[in-house]
Tab-separated table of C-alpha atoms in Angstrom:
chain	number	residue	atom	x	y	z
R	1	MET	CA	-23.871	-20.084	-47.664
R	2	LYS	CA	-20.751	-18.336	-48.911
R	3	THR	CA	-22.575	-14.730	-48.021
R	4	GLN	CA	-23.389	-16.129	-44.577
R	5	PHE	CA	-19.693	-16.884	-43.537
R	6	PHE	CA	-18.085	-13.812	-44.745
R	7	THR	CA	-20.772	-11.912	-42.767
R	8	LEU	CA	-20.108	-13.846	-39.467
R	9	PHE	CA	-16.286	-14.002	-40.188
R	10	PHE	CA	-16.094	-9.966	-40.986
R	11	THR	CA	-17.998	-9.580	-37.502
R	12	ILE	CA	-16.020	-11.543	-35.787
R	13	ILE	CA	-12.754	-9.724	-37.137
R	14	CYS	CA	-14.970	-6.262	-36.143
R	15	LEU	CA	-15.849	-7.505	-32.919
R	16	SER	CA	-11.955	-8.531	-32.124
R	17	LEU	CA	-10.671	-4.780	-33.674
R	18	GLN	CA	-12.924	-3.198	-30.913
R	19	ALA	CA	-12.241	-5.564	-28.160
R	20	GLN	CA	-8.620	-4.681	-28.523
R	21	GLN	CA	-8.742	-1.122	-28.970
R	22	PRO	CA	-6.118	0.314	-26.573
R	23	CYS	CA	-7.128	3.756	-24.008
R	24	ILE	CA	-5.109	6.474	-23.994
R	25	ILE	CA	-4.343	8.359	-20.934
R	26	GLU	CA	-2.900	12.110	-21.225
R	27	GLY	CA	-2.033	14.538	-19.126
R	28	ASN	CA	-1.736	18.244	-19.431
R	29	ILE	CA	-0.385	19.123	-16.013
R	30	ASN	CA	1.255	23.305	-15.980
R	31	GLY	CA	4.372	23.882	-13.598
R	32	ILE	CA	5.828	20.586	-13.880
R	33	PRO	CA	9.943	20.647	-15.356
R	34	ASP	CA	10.386	19.189	-18.684
R	35	GLY	CA	11.933	15.466	-18.053
R	36	THR	CA	10.024	14.779	-15.063
R	37	VAL	CA	8.931	10.814	-15.190
R	38	ILE	CA	5.492	10.086	-14.792
R	39	SER	CA	4.756	6.308	-13.983
R	40	LEU	CA	1.739	4.357	-14.832
R	41	MET	CA	0.833	1.538	-12.338
R	42	ARG	CA	-1.128	-1.630	-12.167
R	43	GLN	CA	-2.059	-3.975	-9.381
R	44	GLN	CA	-0.030	-6.781	-8.535
R	45	GLY	CA	-1.065	-8.821	-5.027
R	46	THR	CA	-0.248	-6.585	-1.961
R	47	GLY	CA	1.743	-4.203	-4.336
R	48	MET	CA	2.038	-2.462	-7.540
R	49	LYS	CA	3.902	-3.012	-10.861
R	50	LYS	CA	5.264	-0.479	-13.298
R	51	ILE	CA	3.709	-0.969	-16.522
R	52	ALA	CA	4.955	2.430	-18.030
R	53	ASN	CA	6.639	5.341	-17.636
R	54	ASP	CA	6.668	8.637	-19.754
R	55	THR	CA	8.772	11.945	-19.669
R	56	ILE	CA	6.971	15.471	-19.192
R	57	ASP	CA	7.240	17.267	-22.460
R	58	ASN	CA	6.091	21.107	-22.371
R	59	GLY	CA	3.524	19.608	-19.734
R	60	LYS	CA	2.386	16.987	-21.535
R	61	PHE	CA	2.401	12.921	-20.600
R	62	LYS	CA	0.742	10.367	-22.616
R	63	PHE	CA	0.271	6.495	-22.015
R	64	ILE	CA	-1.252	4.217	-24.614
R	65	ILE	CA	-2.307	0.782	-22.897
R	66	HIS	CA	-3.812	-1.996	-23.461
R	67	THR	CA	-5.918	-3.383	-20.070
R	68	LEU	CA	-5.984	-6.664	-18.532
R	69	ASN	CA	-8.536	-8.957	-20.813
R	70	ASN	CA	-9.917	-6.072	-22.687
R	71	GLN	CA	-11.716	-4.523	-19.193
R	72	THR	CA	-12.518	-1.583	-17.448
R	73	GLU	CA	-8.800	-1.332	-15.159
R	74	ALA	CA	-8.327	0.622	-12.298
R	75	LEU	CA	-4.947	1.945	-12.443
R	76	ARG	CA	-2.450	4.861	-10.468
R	77	ILE	CA	-0.300	7.326	-11.790
R	78	VAL	CA	2.605	8.253	-9.924
R	79	SER	CA	5.962	10.315	-9.842
R	80	LYS	CA	8.911	9.509	-7.523
R	81	GLY	CA	10.240	13.174	-8.712
R	82	GLU	CA	11.276	15.739	-6.126
R	83	GLY	CA	8.839	17.713	-4.542
R	84	PHE	CA	5.545	14.894	-5.448
R	85	PRO	CA	3.855	13.461	-2.487
R	86	ASN	CA	4.209	9.913	-1.580
R	87	THR	CA	0.801	8.983	-2.898
R	88	TRP	CA	-0.860	8.423	-6.307
R	89	LEU	CA	-3.553	9.110	-8.289
R	90	ASP	CA	-6.438	6.829	-9.180
R	91	VAL	CA	-7.162	6.047	-12.811
R	92	TYR	CA	-9.634	4.156	-14.538
R	93	ALA	CA	-8.540	2.653	-17.921
R	94	SER	CA	-11.175	0.824	-20.422
R	95	PRO	CA	-10.798	-0.324	-24.541
R	96	GLY	CA	-11.010	2.455	-26.773
R	97	GLU	CA	-11.643	5.671	-24.026
R	98	THR	CA	-9.405	8.497	-23.645
R	99	VAL	CA	-8.756	9.714	-20.544
R	100	SER	CA	-7.571	13.457	-20.160
R	101	ILE	CA	-5.813	14.643	-16.785
R	102	ILE	CA	-5.257	18.239	-16.164
R	103	GLY	CA	-3.221	19.664	-13.222
R	104	SER	CA	-1.566	22.893	-12.466
R	105	ASP	CA	1.311	21.571	-10.071
R	106	LYS	CA	2.905	18.523	-8.108
R	107	LEU	CA	0.011	17.448	-6.114
R	108	LEU	CA	-1.200	14.699	-8.499
R	109	ARG	CA	-3.708	13.525	-5.842
R	110	THR	CA	-5.932	16.114	-6.969
R	111	TRP	CA	-5.321	16.314	-10.642
R	112	ASN	CA	-8.627	16.634	-12.624
R	113	ILE	CA	-9.447	14.012	-14.666
R	114	VAL	CA	-12.027	14.190	-17.347
R	115	SER	CA	-13.106	10.646	-18.754
R	116	ASN	CA	-16.647	8.843	-19.476
R	117	ILE	CA	-15.910	5.834	-17.829
R	118	LYS	CA	-18.664	5.424	-15.218
R	119	GLU	CA	-16.107	3.917	-12.403
R	120	GLN	CA	-14.103	7.128	-13.191
R	121	GLN	CA	-16.805	9.491	-12.570
R	122	GLU	CA	-17.819	7.615	-9.210
R	123	GLU	CA	-14.001	7.891	-8.296
R	124	ASN	CA	-14.271	11.451	-8.879
R	125	GLN	CA	-17.068	12.026	-6.220
R	126	TYR	CA	-14.118	11.068	-3.433
R	127	THR	CA	-12.045	14.193	-4.985
R	128	ASN	CA	-14.348	16.691	-5.426
R	129	GLU	CA	-13.917	20.387	-4.075
R	130	GLY	CA	-15.173	19.796	-0.419
R	131	PHE	CA	-11.772	17.391	-0.044
R	132	ARG	CA	-9.805	19.454	-2.150
R	133	ASN	CA	-8.448	21.719	0.264
R	134	LEU	CA	-7.675	18.863	3.483
R	135	THR	CA	-6.004	16.669	0.356
R	136	ASP	CA	-3.352	19.249	-0.884
R	137	GLN	CA	-2.504	20.215	2.624
R	138	ARG	CA	-1.683	16.512	3.150
R	139	GLN	CA	-0.217	16.346	-0.052
R	140	ARG	CA	2.327	19.225	0.780
R	141	LEU	CA	3.282	17.235	4.093
R	142	GLN	CA	3.630	13.986	2.175
R	143	ALA	CA	6.199	16.095	-0.085
R	144	LEU	CA	7.905	17.446	2.375
R	145	SER	CA	8.257	14.109	4.436
R	146	SER	CA	9.323	12.179	0.906
R	147	ASP	CA	12.212	14.798	0.547
R	148	MET	CA	13.401	14.725	3.924
R	149	TRP	CA	13.454	10.875	3.866
R	150	LYS	CA	15.819	11.202	0.796
R	151	LYS	CA	18.069	13.361	2.272
R	152	ILE	CA	18.416	10.763	5.397
R	153	ALA	CA	19.005	8.408	2.710
R	154	ILE	CA	22.355	10.154	1.013
R	155	SER	CA	23.250	11.728	4.615
R	156	ASP	CA	26.909	11.512	6.095
R	157	SER	CA	26.220	13.122	9.430
R	158	PRO	CA	24.943	10.594	12.125
R	159	LYS	CA	23.073	13.742	14.105
R	160	GLU	CA	21.575	15.475	11.019
R	161	LYS	CA	19.759	11.767	10.462
R	162	ILE	CA	18.520	11.671	14.042
R	163	GLN	CA	17.222	15.545	13.732
R	164	MET	CA	15.477	14.733	10.504
R	165	THR	CA	13.923	11.853	11.519
R	166	ASP	CA	13.189	13.419	15.058
R	167	SER	CA	11.373	16.247	13.366
R	168	ILE	CA	9.184	13.750	10.587
R	169	GLN	CA	8.312	11.344	13.023
R	170	ASN	CA	7.415	14.322	15.605
R	171	ILE	CA	6.220	17.119	13.754
R	172	LEU	CA	5.271	15.990	10.558
R	173	TYR	CA	3.540	12.487	10.977
R	174	PRO	CA	1.209	14.340	13.549
R	175	GLN	CA	-0.038	17.053	11.379
R	176	LEU	CA	-0.570	13.929	8.855
R	177	ASP	CA	-2.649	12.253	11.284
R	178	SER	CA	-4.888	15.207	12.114
R	179	LEU	CA	-5.077	15.904	8.382
R	180	GLU	CA	-6.091	11.972	7.562
R	181	LEU	CA	-8.729	12.112	10.477
R	182	LEU	CA	-10.758	15.157	9.156
R	183	LEU	CA	-10.543	13.320	5.461
R	184	SER	CA	-11.501	10.316	6.608
R	185	LYS	CA	-14.549	11.552	8.698
R	186	GLU	CA	-15.638	13.445	5.326
R	187	GLU	CA	-15.331	10.495	3.501
R	188	ILE	CA	-17.474	8.580	5.831
R	189	ASN	CA	-19.882	11.714	5.638
R	190	LEU	CA	-20.020	11.392	1.812
R	191	MET	CA	-20.404	7.782	1.892
R	192	LYS	CA	-23.341	7.665	3.849
R	193	ASN	CA	-25.430	8.915	0.682
R	194	LEU	CA	-23.833	7.006	-1.617
R	195	PRO	CA	-25.102	3.462	-3.131
R	196	VAL	CA	-22.712	0.306	-2.048
R	197	THR	CA	-20.670	-0.646	-5.029
R	198	SER	CA	-17.638	-1.905	-5.862
R	199	ILE	CA	-15.927	1.608	-5.504
R	200	TRP	CA	-17.698	2.471	-2.546
R	201	LEU	CA	-16.196	-1.080	-1.017
R	202	ASP	CA	-12.642	0.153	-2.079
R	203	HIS	CA	-13.243	2.831	-0.360
R	204	LEU	CA	-14.637	0.961	2.637
R	205	GLU	CA	-11.268	-1.171	2.945
R	206	ALA	CA	-9.271	1.928	2.983
R	207	LEU	CA	-11.027	3.607	5.581
R	208	SER	CA	-11.218	0.272	7.801
R	209	ARG	CA	-7.478	0.330	7.777
R	210	GLN	CA	-7.171	3.629	8.535
R	211	SER	CA	-9.033	2.741	11.707
R	212	VAL	CA	-6.077	0.207	13.044
R	213	TYR	CA	-3.560	2.892	13.364
R	214	LEU	CA	-5.012	6.336	13.031
R	215	LYS	CA	-5.930	7.693	16.344
R	216	GLY	CA	-9.252	9.245	17.162
R	217	PHE	CA	-10.334	7.031	13.925
R	218	PRO	CA	-14.530	7.056	14.017
R	219	ILE	CA	-14.781	3.852	14.186
R	220	SER	CA	-18.485	3.390	15.492
R	221	GLU	CA	-19.287	5.682	12.186
R	222	ALA	CA	-17.306	2.873	9.821
R	223	GLN	CA	-19.357	0.017	11.482
R	224	VAL	CA	-22.714	1.500	10.492
R	225	LEU	CA	-21.048	1.697	6.556
R	226	TYR	CA	-20.146	-1.753	7.441
R	227	GLN	CA	-23.989	-2.852	8.204
R	228	GLN	CA	-25.245	-1.803	4.675
R	229	LEU	CA	-23.458	-4.675	3.359
R	230	THR	CA	-25.299	-7.631	2.106
R	231	SER	CA	-24.911	-11.035	3.335
R	232	THR	CA	-22.876	-11.874	-0.105
R	233	GLN	CA	-20.764	-8.632	0.503
R	234	ARG	CA	-19.819	-9.428	3.813
R	235	ASN	CA	-18.964	-13.137	2.883
R	236	SER	CA	-16.543	-11.685	0.090
R	237	GLN	CA	-12.835	-11.437	0.360
R	238	ILE	CA	-13.070	-7.459	0.496
R	239	GLY	CA	-15.858	-7.709	2.989
R	240	LYS	CA	-13.901	-9.742	5.535
R	241	LYS	CA	-10.931	-7.694	5.056
R	242	ILE	CA	-13.250	-4.585	6.118
R	243	LYS	CA	-14.511	-6.466	9.002
R	244	ALA	CA	-10.669	-7.827	10.428
R	245	CYS	CA	-9.970	-4.261	10.401
R	246	LEU	CA	-13.446	-2.646	12.040
R	247	THR	CA	-12.851	-5.356	14.822
R	248	PRO	CA	-9.389	-6.191	15.423
R	249	THR	CA	-7.617	-7.322	18.907
R	250	LYS	CA	-4.771	-4.868	18.427
R	251	ALA	CA	-1.494	-5.817	20.536
R	252	LYS	CA	0.408	-3.369	22.517
R	253	ILE	CA	3.652	-3.586	24.279
R	254	GLY	CA	3.282	-5.467	27.684
R	255	ASP	CA	1.002	-7.876	26.057
R	256	ASP	CA	1.300	-11.809	25.059
R	257	MET	CA	2.511	-11.732	21.690
R	258	PRO	CA	-0.972	-12.682	19.062
R	259	ASP	CA	-0.195	-15.945	17.319
R	260	THR	CA	-1.723	-17.785	14.525
R	261	GLU	CA	-0.648	-20.454	11.728
R	262	LEU	CA	1.739	-19.414	9.497
R	263	SER	CA	3.653	-21.324	6.244
R	264	ASN	CA	7.282	-21.608	5.390
R	265	ILE	CA	8.644	-22.099	1.782
R	266	ASP	CA	8.338	-25.989	1.790
R	267	GLY	CA	4.503	-25.557	3.080
R	268	ASN	CA	5.114	-26.642	6.501
R	269	HIS	CA	2.750	-24.642	9.019
R	270	HIS	CA	4.156	-22.843	12.544
R	271	ARG	CA	3.032	-20.522	14.698
R	272	LEU	CA	5.395	-18.136	16.401
R	273	SER	CA	4.877	-19.775	19.762
R	274	ASP	CA	7.374	-22.764	18.333
R	275	TYR	CA	10.315	-20.398	18.690
R	276	LYS	CA	9.871	-19.293	22.520
R	277	GLY	CA	12.868	-19.783	24.144
R	278	LYS	CA	14.854	-16.620	22.702
R	279	TYR	CA	13.679	-12.634	21.776
R	280	LEU	CA	11.879	-12.903	18.793
R	281	LEU	CA	12.198	-10.159	15.821
R	282	LEU	CA	9.262	-10.232	13.986
R	283	ASP	CA	9.656	-8.446	10.450
R	284	PHE	CA	6.682	-7.483	8.965
R	285	TRP	CA	7.213	-6.796	4.678
R	286	SER	CA	6.211	-7.123	1.172
R	287	ARG	CA	8.286	-7.468	-1.831
R	288	SER	CA	6.319	-4.013	-2.527
R	289	CYS	CA	8.134	-2.221	0.123
R	290	GLY	CA	11.401	-0.405	-1.050
R	291	HIS	CA	12.694	-0.198	2.642
R	292	CYS	CA	12.153	-3.956	3.128
R	293	ILE	CA	14.240	-4.603	0.270
R	294	GLU	CA	16.981	-2.230	1.600
R	295	SER	CA	17.122	-3.882	4.917
R	296	LEU	CA	17.345	-7.203	3.749
R	297	PRO	CA	21.467	-7.359	3.912
R	298	GLU	CA	21.205	-6.003	7.606
R	299	MET	CA	19.022	-8.716	8.030
R	300	GLU	CA	21.001	-11.650	7.250
R	301	ILE	CA	24.057	-9.901	9.233
R	302	LEU	CA	22.238	-9.393	12.156
R	303	SER	CA	20.327	-12.593	12.066
R	304	ASP	CA	24.152	-14.852	12.503
R	305	MET	CA	25.175	-12.021	14.962
R	306	TRP	CA	22.682	-12.339	17.310
R	307	LYS	CA	21.602	-16.079	17.039
R	308	GLU	CA	22.714	-16.642	20.653
R	309	LYS	CA	19.752	-14.446	21.743
R	310	VAL	CA	17.337	-13.673	19.062
R	311	THR	CA	15.439	-15.903	16.780
R	312	PHE	CA	14.416	-13.078	13.271
R	313	ILE	CA	11.199	-14.144	11.854
R	314	GLY	CA	10.145	-12.372	8.617
R	315	ILE	CA	6.442	-12.358	8.396
R	316	ASN	CA	5.539	-11.762	4.726
R	317	ILE	CA	2.321	-10.689	3.862
R	318	ASP	CA	1.861	-11.143	0.030
R	319	ASP	CA	0.193	-13.612	-1.791
R	320	GLU	CA	2.087	-17.204	-1.249
R	321	LYS	CA	3.159	-17.071	-5.256
R	322	SER	CA	4.745	-13.576	-5.045
R	323	TRP	CA	6.369	-14.445	-1.958
R	324	LYS	CA	8.154	-17.783	-2.984
R	325	GLU	CA	9.234	-16.908	-5.585
R	326	PHE	CA	10.972	-13.772	-3.958
R	327	SER	CA	12.061	-15.358	-1.170
R	328	GLN	CA	13.791	-18.191	-3.017
R	329	ARG	CA	15.263	-15.602	-5.246
R	330	LYS	CA	16.984	-13.380	-2.885
R	331	ASN	CA	18.232	-16.764	-0.627
R	332	ILE	CA	16.320	-15.348	2.742
R	333	LYS	CA	18.142	-17.241	5.394
R	334	TRP	CA	16.591	-16.583	8.415
R	335	ILE	CA	12.993	-18.119	9.400
R	336	ASP	CA	10.912	-16.849	6.887
R	337	LEU	CA	6.877	-17.401	6.880
R	338	ASN	CA	3.780	-16.237	5.259
R	339	ASP	CA	0.324	-15.124	6.780
R	340	PRO	CA	-2.074	-16.826	4.390
R	341	LYS	CA	-4.362	-13.431	5.567
R	342	GLY	CA	-1.758	-10.823	4.388
R	343	ALA	CA	-2.308	-7.655	5.574
R	344	PHE	CA	-5.193	-8.652	7.353
R	345	GLY	CA	-4.144	-11.329	9.804
R	346	LEU	CA	-1.471	-10.922	12.172
R	347	TYR	CA	-0.408	-7.613	10.639
R	348	ILE	CA	-3.332	-5.847	11.785
R	349	ARG	CA	-3.277	-7.677	15.456
R	350	TYR	CA	-0.132	-6.133	15.816
R	351	LYS	CA	-1.770	-2.762	14.842
R	352	ALA	CA	0.680	-2.140	11.840
R	353	ASN	CA	0.437	0.815	9.671
R	354	SER	CA	3.256	0.149	7.438
R	355	THR	CA	6.274	-2.013	6.287
R	356	PRO	CA	8.639	-2.570	7.201
R	357	PHE	CA	7.152	-3.174	10.418
R	358	TYR	CA	8.952	-4.577	13.562
R	359	VAL	CA	8.063	-5.877	17.155
R	360	LEU	CA	10.703	-7.808	19.547
R	361	VAL	CA	9.445	-10.383	21.846
R	362	THR	CA	10.658	-11.254	25.431
R	363	PRO	CA	11.770	-15.572	25.448
R	364	ASP	CA	8.840	-15.741	27.493
R	365	GLY	CA	6.174	-14.040	24.782
R	366	LYS	CA	5.754	-10.850	26.065
R	367	ILE	CA	5.668	-7.650	22.929
R	368	THR	CA	8.587	-5.337	24.497
R	369	ASP	CA	9.181	-2.779	21.552
R	370	ILE	CA	7.297	-2.067	18.561
R	371	TRP	CA	8.262	0.265	15.756
R	372	TYR	CA	8.203	0.701	11.908
R	373	GLY	CA	10.483	2.117	9.079
R	374	TYR	CA	14.270	1.531	8.293
R	375	ASN	CA	17.312	3.540	7.671
R	376	LYS	CA	20.702	2.216	7.973
R	377	ASP	CA	21.790	0.397	11.132
R	378	SER	CA	18.468	1.405	12.658
R	379	LEU	CA	17.537	-2.239	13.570
R	380	SER	CA	21.078	-2.693	15.198
R	381	GLU	CA	20.643	-0.018	17.233
R	382	ARG	CA	17.422	-0.949	18.448
R	383	LEU	CA	18.115	-4.466	19.162
R	384	LYS	CA	20.931	-3.052	21.408
R	385	GLN	CA	18.570	-1.005	23.288
R	386	GLY	CA	15.709	-3.612	23.551
R	387	ILE	CA	17.654	-7.024	24.276
R	388	LYS	CA	18.383	-7.366	28.203
């Protein structure tokens, strides 16, 4: 009996130790200065949470992590260093596995990942040689755009800020959209010949979001991919998100404002039409959006300054718990609502493609202006132009 007990005890200990084994993620990247910070991120609600940092030393970085619930987990590697694109590298971690990342520049989206994890091997199909050239072109433009936005943030010259902003929005962004469109078409063609898996669904969901704002997107081809989903997959959360994006009613200037039921911090339900009578400034935002956070002081000032003519309404797209915690901590004073459908509710119907995303509505409920992004004093200038 003792022998059986100790055998069972030893087996349990061994299984426990095996389950708690960390995953090692190590990188060997040439052409990046020592001291460059590399971050490992984990999904949290609609945003990402940093779980570890390492600095480049002789071209190398390393993370040793325990995955959530000791299961295979999708993570992201990013860097905010100068010259890095505003994007990420998808990397899968699994207990006891070692993942090797090899690169030769700051274009991290196309760093090579060597891994025995089957999810990673599947993900690697979406960054094969057929995608590499277009993806690198896109990353170079993203890096240029990111560096220009940083310069705008610290510039003391209003003229320089306007010139650089115009260059980004009228030159760089159209080029990025053209590359996004080419990549979307390549990805759709690839997916036609791949089985429907959880990773395949993740990519279709990302493509469906692009369909909302990317001019010329081959939506009919994406809808053909959607038809491959089983009934169970279509009724899943991700399936419903995909459908919402591929078949939305997209509002434009001059239309009646789309409306839905939203919740306030106390759990009471409201519709945007409840606030008609003044101009409405709708601010779609997320706690994971840096520019959204930067805009809060100006939102507070302007909501008081314009209170006779404009009702300010924040529409948060995070999960309810994250939104409530953040809003209470920041003591948001203007109307603060949450869309239970997140980024796949009103956000999609207004054809939003990033946060912060703003919509100005006339007192009788007509959309009069739509824009996205935030710089200091930009809200004030936009209101002065839009309020009659």
